[in-house]
Short mmCIF file of C-alpha atoms and ligand atoms in Angstrom, two decimals:
data_model
loop_
_atom_site.label_atom_id
_atom_site.label_comp_id
_atom_site.label_asym_id
_atom_site.label_seq_id
_atom_site.Cartn_x
_atom_site.Cartn_y
_atom_site.Cartn_z
CA MET A 858 94.80 30.86 -195.07
CA GLN A 859 94.11 32.94 -192.01
CA GLN A 860 94.95 36.62 -192.48
CA ILE A 861 97.38 37.99 -189.90
CA ALA A 862 96.48 41.49 -188.75
CA ASN A 863 99.09 44.11 -189.47
CA PRO A 864 100.59 44.83 -186.01
CA ILE A 865 101.27 48.50 -186.85
CA THR A 866 97.64 49.01 -187.88
CA GLU A 867 96.43 47.36 -184.68
CA GLN A 868 98.73 49.46 -182.51
CA VAL A 869 97.65 52.63 -184.29
CA ARG A 870 93.99 51.64 -183.94
CA GLU A 871 94.43 51.20 -180.18
CA VAL A 872 96.11 54.61 -179.80
CA VAL A 873 93.52 56.38 -182.00
CA GLU A 874 90.63 54.72 -180.17
CA ALA A 875 92.12 55.76 -176.81
CA VAL A 876 92.49 59.39 -178.00
CA VAL A 877 88.96 59.47 -179.48
CA GLU A 878 87.52 57.97 -176.27
CA ALA A 879 89.34 60.57 -174.15
CA LEU A 880 87.94 63.39 -176.31
CA ARG A 881 84.43 61.93 -176.64
CA VAL A 882 81.51 63.86 -175.22
CA PRO A 883 79.61 61.40 -172.97
CA LYS A 884 76.12 60.37 -174.05
CA PRO A 885 73.28 61.59 -171.80
CA ASP A 886 72.56 57.99 -170.69
CA GLU A 887 76.04 57.80 -169.13
CA LEU A 888 75.53 60.96 -167.07
CA SER A 889 73.88 61.60 -163.71
CA PRO A 890 70.49 63.36 -163.99
CA SER A 891 71.97 66.74 -163.04
CA ALA A 892 74.86 66.33 -165.53
CA ALA A 893 72.45 65.18 -168.27
CA SER A 894 70.21 68.16 -167.48
CA SER A 895 73.07 70.65 -167.89
CA SER A 896 74.68 68.92 -170.91
CA PHE A 897 75.19 70.82 -174.16
CA GLU A 898 72.57 68.58 -175.83
CA ALA A 899 69.96 69.35 -173.14
CA GLU A 900 70.66 73.09 -173.35
CA SER A 901 70.16 73.00 -177.11
CA LEU A 902 66.91 71.00 -176.76
CA ARG A 903 65.62 73.46 -174.13
CA ALA A 904 66.13 76.32 -176.59
CA GLU A 905 64.23 74.35 -179.26
CA ILE A 906 61.32 73.70 -176.84
CA ILE A 907 61.15 77.42 -175.95
CA ARG A 908 61.10 78.40 -179.66
CA ALA A 909 58.30 75.89 -180.36
CA GLY A 910 56.32 77.14 -177.33
CA ARG A 911 56.47 80.73 -178.62
CA LYS A 912 55.28 79.60 -182.06
CA LEU A 913 52.33 77.68 -180.55
CA TRP A 914 51.31 80.74 -178.50
CA GLU A 915 51.75 83.19 -181.40
CA ARG A 916 49.61 80.96 -183.61
CA GLN A 917 46.97 80.76 -180.84
CA TYR A 918 47.23 76.98 -180.57
CA VAL A 919 47.60 77.20 -176.76
CA ASP A 920 45.34 79.07 -174.39
CA GLY A 921 46.10 80.03 -170.78
CA ASN A 922 48.57 77.44 -169.47
CA GLY A 923 47.38 74.88 -172.06
CA GLY A 924 49.56 72.68 -174.24
CA ASN A 925 52.84 70.95 -173.48
CA ILE A 926 56.05 69.99 -175.26
CA SER A 927 58.63 67.30 -174.54
CA CYS A 928 61.57 65.56 -176.16
CA ARG A 929 63.76 62.58 -175.36
CA VAL A 930 67.34 63.03 -174.15
CA GLY A 931 69.15 59.76 -174.83
CA THR A 932 67.07 56.71 -173.84
CA LYS A 933 66.66 57.42 -170.11
CA TYR A 934 65.45 61.00 -169.89
CA VAL A 935 62.78 63.38 -171.21
CA LEU A 936 62.80 67.18 -171.14
CA CYS A 937 59.28 68.58 -170.62
CA THR A 938 57.47 71.86 -170.11
CA PRO A 939 56.14 72.55 -166.58
CA THR A 940 52.57 72.78 -165.38
CA MET A 941 50.79 76.13 -165.01
CA MET A 942 52.89 78.17 -167.43
CA SER A 943 51.99 79.93 -170.66
CA LYS A 944 54.01 78.58 -173.59
CA ARG A 945 54.76 82.27 -174.37
CA ASP A 946 56.80 82.76 -171.19
CA LEU A 947 59.10 79.73 -170.95
CA GLU A 948 62.70 80.20 -169.79
CA PRO A 949 65.42 77.49 -169.89
CA ALA A 950 65.18 76.94 -166.11
CA ASP A 951 61.45 76.13 -166.46
CA ILE A 952 62.07 73.02 -168.58
CA CYS A 953 62.40 69.98 -166.28
CA LEU A 954 64.17 66.66 -166.82
CA SER A 955 62.07 63.56 -166.15
CA ASP A 956 62.89 59.88 -166.17
CA MET A 957 60.81 57.47 -168.26
CA GLU A 958 58.47 56.85 -165.29
CA GLY A 959 57.55 60.55 -165.03
CA ASN A 960 59.68 61.37 -161.96
CA ILE A 961 61.30 64.81 -162.17
CA VAL A 962 65.03 64.16 -161.72
CA ALA A 963 66.32 67.70 -162.41
CA GLY A 964 64.61 71.09 -162.31
CA ASP A 965 62.59 73.06 -159.75
CA ARG A 966 59.16 73.10 -161.39
CA LEU A 967 56.42 70.49 -161.41
CA SER A 968 55.96 68.67 -164.71
CA THR A 969 52.72 68.86 -166.63
CA SER A 970 50.24 66.13 -165.68
CA GLU A 971 49.99 65.40 -169.42
CA LEU A 972 53.59 64.14 -169.36
CA LEU A 973 51.96 60.70 -168.92
CA LEU A 974 50.57 61.03 -172.45
CA HIS A 975 54.02 61.87 -173.84
CA LEU A 976 55.66 58.94 -172.01
CA GLU A 977 53.11 56.45 -173.35
CA ILE A 978 53.96 57.60 -176.89
CA TYR A 979 57.74 57.32 -176.30
CA ARG A 980 57.44 53.85 -174.75
CA ALA A 981 55.21 52.58 -177.55
CA ASN A 982 57.12 54.02 -180.51
CA PRO A 983 60.91 54.55 -180.49
CA ARG A 984 60.61 56.69 -183.64
CA ALA A 985 58.94 59.34 -181.48
CA ARG A 986 61.70 61.59 -180.10
CA ALA A 987 59.53 64.68 -179.51
CA VAL A 988 55.85 65.27 -178.67
CA VAL A 989 53.73 68.43 -178.93
CA HIS A 990 50.23 68.65 -177.45
CA CYS A 991 48.08 71.75 -178.04
CA HIS A 992 44.53 73.01 -178.68
CA PRO A 993 44.44 74.55 -182.19
CA PRO A 994 40.84 75.72 -182.80
CA TYR A 995 40.08 74.22 -186.24
CA ALA A 996 41.56 70.79 -185.51
CA THR A 997 40.02 70.79 -182.03
CA ALA A 998 36.65 71.62 -183.63
CA PHE A 999 36.90 68.33 -185.55
CA SER A 1000 37.54 66.52 -182.26
CA LEU A 1001 34.20 67.85 -180.96
CA THR A 1002 32.37 66.17 -183.82
CA GLY A 1003 33.94 62.75 -183.22
CA THR A 1004 35.48 62.79 -186.72
CA ALA A 1005 38.96 63.22 -188.15
CA PRO A 1006 39.44 65.48 -191.21
CA PRO A 1007 39.01 63.69 -194.57
CA VAL A 1008 42.08 62.82 -196.65
CA GLY A 1009 43.05 63.09 -200.32
CA LEU A 1010 42.66 66.84 -200.71
CA ILE A 1011 46.02 68.62 -200.14
CA SER A 1012 49.36 67.03 -201.07
CA GLU A 1013 51.41 68.50 -198.19
CA TYR A 1014 48.93 67.17 -195.64
CA GLU A 1015 49.02 63.73 -197.31
CA ILE A 1016 52.84 63.64 -197.20
CA PHE A 1017 53.42 64.83 -193.64
CA ILE A 1018 50.30 63.49 -191.90
CA GLY A 1019 47.73 61.54 -193.96
CA PRO A 1020 44.84 60.03 -192.01
CA ALA A 1021 44.79 61.51 -188.49
CA ALA A 1022 43.47 59.26 -185.73
CA LEU A 1023 40.79 60.19 -183.20
CA ALA A 1024 41.34 58.97 -179.63
CA ARG A 1025 38.33 58.60 -177.34
CA TYR A 1026 37.66 61.08 -174.53
CA GLU A 1027 39.16 60.56 -171.08
CA THR A 1028 39.85 62.96 -168.22
CA PRO A 1029 43.10 64.82 -169.07
CA GLY A 1030 46.14 64.09 -166.93
CA THR A 1031 45.08 60.55 -165.98
CA HIS A 1032 46.66 57.22 -166.96
CA ALA A 1033 43.40 56.33 -168.73
CA PHE A 1034 43.75 59.51 -170.81
CA ALA A 1035 47.38 58.74 -171.68
CA GLU A 1036 46.46 55.24 -172.85
CA THR A 1037 43.78 56.44 -175.29
CA VAL A 1038 46.46 57.10 -177.95
CA LEU A 1039 48.10 53.65 -177.78
CA PRO A 1040 46.04 51.98 -180.56
CA PHE A 1041 47.14 54.72 -182.99
CA VAL A 1042 50.69 55.70 -182.13
CA GLN A 1043 52.45 53.33 -184.58
CA ASP A 1044 50.57 54.31 -187.72
CA HIS A 1045 49.73 57.95 -186.99
CA ASN A 1046 52.01 60.86 -186.07
CA THR A 1047 48.96 63.07 -185.49
CA ILE A 1048 46.09 62.15 -183.16
CA LEU A 1049 42.99 64.18 -182.34
CA LEU A 1050 41.99 63.88 -178.69
CA ALA A 1051 38.18 63.84 -178.46
CA ASN A 1052 36.71 67.01 -176.91
CA HIS A 1053 40.19 68.28 -176.04
CA GLY A 1054 42.87 68.99 -178.69
CA VAL A 1055 45.63 67.27 -180.65
CA VAL A 1056 48.94 65.50 -180.06
CA CYS A 1057 51.72 65.08 -182.65
CA TRP A 1058 55.03 63.21 -182.47
CA SER A 1059 58.12 63.39 -184.66
CA ASP A 1060 61.91 63.05 -184.62
CA THR A 1061 62.43 66.61 -183.31
CA VAL A 1062 60.42 69.23 -181.43
CA THR A 1063 60.56 71.53 -184.45
CA HIS A 1064 59.10 68.85 -186.71
CA ALA A 1065 56.37 67.91 -184.20
CA GLU A 1066 55.41 71.60 -184.03
CA TRP A 1067 55.32 71.71 -187.85
CA LEU A 1068 52.79 68.85 -187.81
CA THR A 1069 50.43 70.91 -185.62
CA GLU A 1070 50.72 73.79 -188.13
CA ILE A 1071 50.09 71.52 -191.12
CA LEU A 1072 47.08 69.91 -189.41
CA GLU A 1073 45.53 73.20 -188.32
CA SER A 1074 46.06 74.88 -191.68
CA TYR A 1075 44.52 71.86 -193.42
CA CYS A 1076 41.44 71.79 -191.18
CA LYS A 1077 40.93 75.54 -191.70
CA THR A 1078 41.33 75.32 -195.49
CA TYR A 1079 38.95 72.34 -195.68
CA LEU A 1080 36.25 74.19 -193.74
CA ILE A 1081 36.64 77.29 -195.97
CA ALA A 1082 36.46 75.13 -199.12
CA LYS A 1083 33.23 73.55 -197.86
CA GLN A 1084 31.70 77.04 -197.58
CA ILE A 1085 32.35 77.81 -201.26
CA GLY A 1086 29.44 75.55 -202.07
CA LYS A 1087 31.09 73.52 -204.88
CA PRO A 1088 32.05 69.81 -204.71
CA LEU A 1089 35.64 69.22 -203.61
CA THR A 1090 38.06 67.58 -206.06
CA HIS A 1091 40.29 64.80 -204.71
CA ILE A 1092 43.89 63.84 -205.56
CA PRO A 1093 43.73 60.77 -207.92
CA GLU A 1094 44.35 57.41 -206.22
CA GLU A 1095 47.49 56.67 -208.28
CA LYS A 1096 48.99 59.97 -207.11
CA ILE A 1097 48.18 59.03 -203.50
CA GLN A 1098 50.13 55.80 -204.08
CA GLU A 1099 53.12 57.88 -205.24
CA ILE A 1100 52.87 59.90 -202.04
CA LEU A 1101 52.77 56.70 -199.94
CA ALA A 1102 55.92 55.42 -201.68
CA LEU A 1103 57.63 58.73 -200.85
CA LYS A 1104 56.48 58.50 -197.21
CA ARG A 1105 57.94 55.03 -196.92
CA ARG A 1106 61.31 56.30 -198.17
CA LEU A 1107 61.18 59.22 -195.74
CA GLY A 1108 60.16 57.00 -192.79
CA PHE A 1109 56.85 58.81 -192.20
CA PRO A 1110 54.02 56.62 -190.82
CA ASP A 1111 50.67 56.26 -192.60
CA ALA A 1112 47.80 53.95 -191.73
CA ARG A 1113 47.24 53.27 -195.46
CA MET A 1114 50.55 51.42 -195.83
CA GLU A 1115 52.41 48.58 -194.10
CA PRO A 1116 53.82 49.57 -190.68
CA LEU A 1117 57.38 50.89 -190.82
CA PRO A 1118 60.12 48.57 -189.49
CA LYS A 1119 61.07 49.31 -185.89
CA PRO A 1120 64.38 51.18 -185.58
CA ASP A 1121 67.12 48.91 -184.22
CA GLU A 1122 68.58 50.86 -181.30
CA ALA A 1123 70.97 47.99 -180.46
CA ALA A 1124 72.62 47.97 -183.90
CA PRO A 1125 76.40 48.47 -183.65
CA VAL A 1126 77.50 51.91 -184.76
CA VAL A 1127 80.18 51.87 -187.46
CA ASN A 1128 82.53 54.78 -186.99
CA PRO A 1129 83.87 55.69 -190.46
CA GLU A 1130 85.71 58.74 -189.04
CA LEU A 1131 87.74 56.50 -186.73
CA GLU A 1132 88.65 54.11 -189.57
CA LYS A 1133 89.72 57.08 -191.70
CA LEU A 1134 91.96 58.37 -188.90
CA VAL A 1135 93.60 54.95 -188.50
CA ARG A 1136 94.30 54.75 -192.25
CA GLN A 1137 95.78 58.26 -192.30
CA VAL A 1138 98.12 57.59 -189.36
CA VAL A 1139 99.24 54.22 -190.78
CA SER A 1140 100.00 55.71 -194.21
CA ARG A 1141 102.00 58.51 -192.56
CA LEU A 1142 104.05 55.92 -190.63
CA GLU A 1143 104.64 53.84 -193.75
CA GLU A 1144 105.95 56.88 -195.62
CA ARG A 1145 108.68 57.51 -193.00
ZN1 LIG B 493 45.40 69.72 -173.28
#
């Protein structure tokens, strides 16, 4: 027998949905570029980019105007650092808003030419919500040798990064340069750029900056250990398998395991808070 919806519940649901919709903060995709650029979310992301820039400079991972940071705002926009600025000196007004084609749609400064690299990563992998590119000396030294650091030596590096990729050399700032990372961007969150530096992606700017720290610290420690003059001991293979199982649960990529399923951005969003509100209002009405 077909279930007849309770008319009171339906009426309450309509009223609650109308109130929630009226109070809802619009998503960045629904806003004009200037409104998206000045939204609360964008302001918060700008502050995060500035904090990450200071950390990169203080750790000496960026030299001169080198390095760049970006993050996605909704699905249509990207906040990015400008060209020709030290990552030590960024102010909120310096961070521009770009569309997914690299056109600056809000902000007075020119974007970094390496924004093309960031956009290729975002288009290829929806898990990437933030990208950090910099020139940390020990990791960059590996890129000069045409090799990535070996794996199986430090557990934290295995968990957060694992095998780093090495992208071939191309002239920075060009489309050809941006495309060098494409073969690696699904299975690696950390890519060495030959004769140049590194690029890391993650779900947030803070986490992408952490990856640069973990990579650089690992490369430095490895090179110091090699100077001790004793053979290095490796983490046993069965313990590496435990780490890979953990990475799968955490949603971290690793070239040693099956690719992660693509996130379904079109999946309907269940709103448990709204359902709870409806139930509370209906039970109040029934008590009267
Ligand atoms: Zn660079």
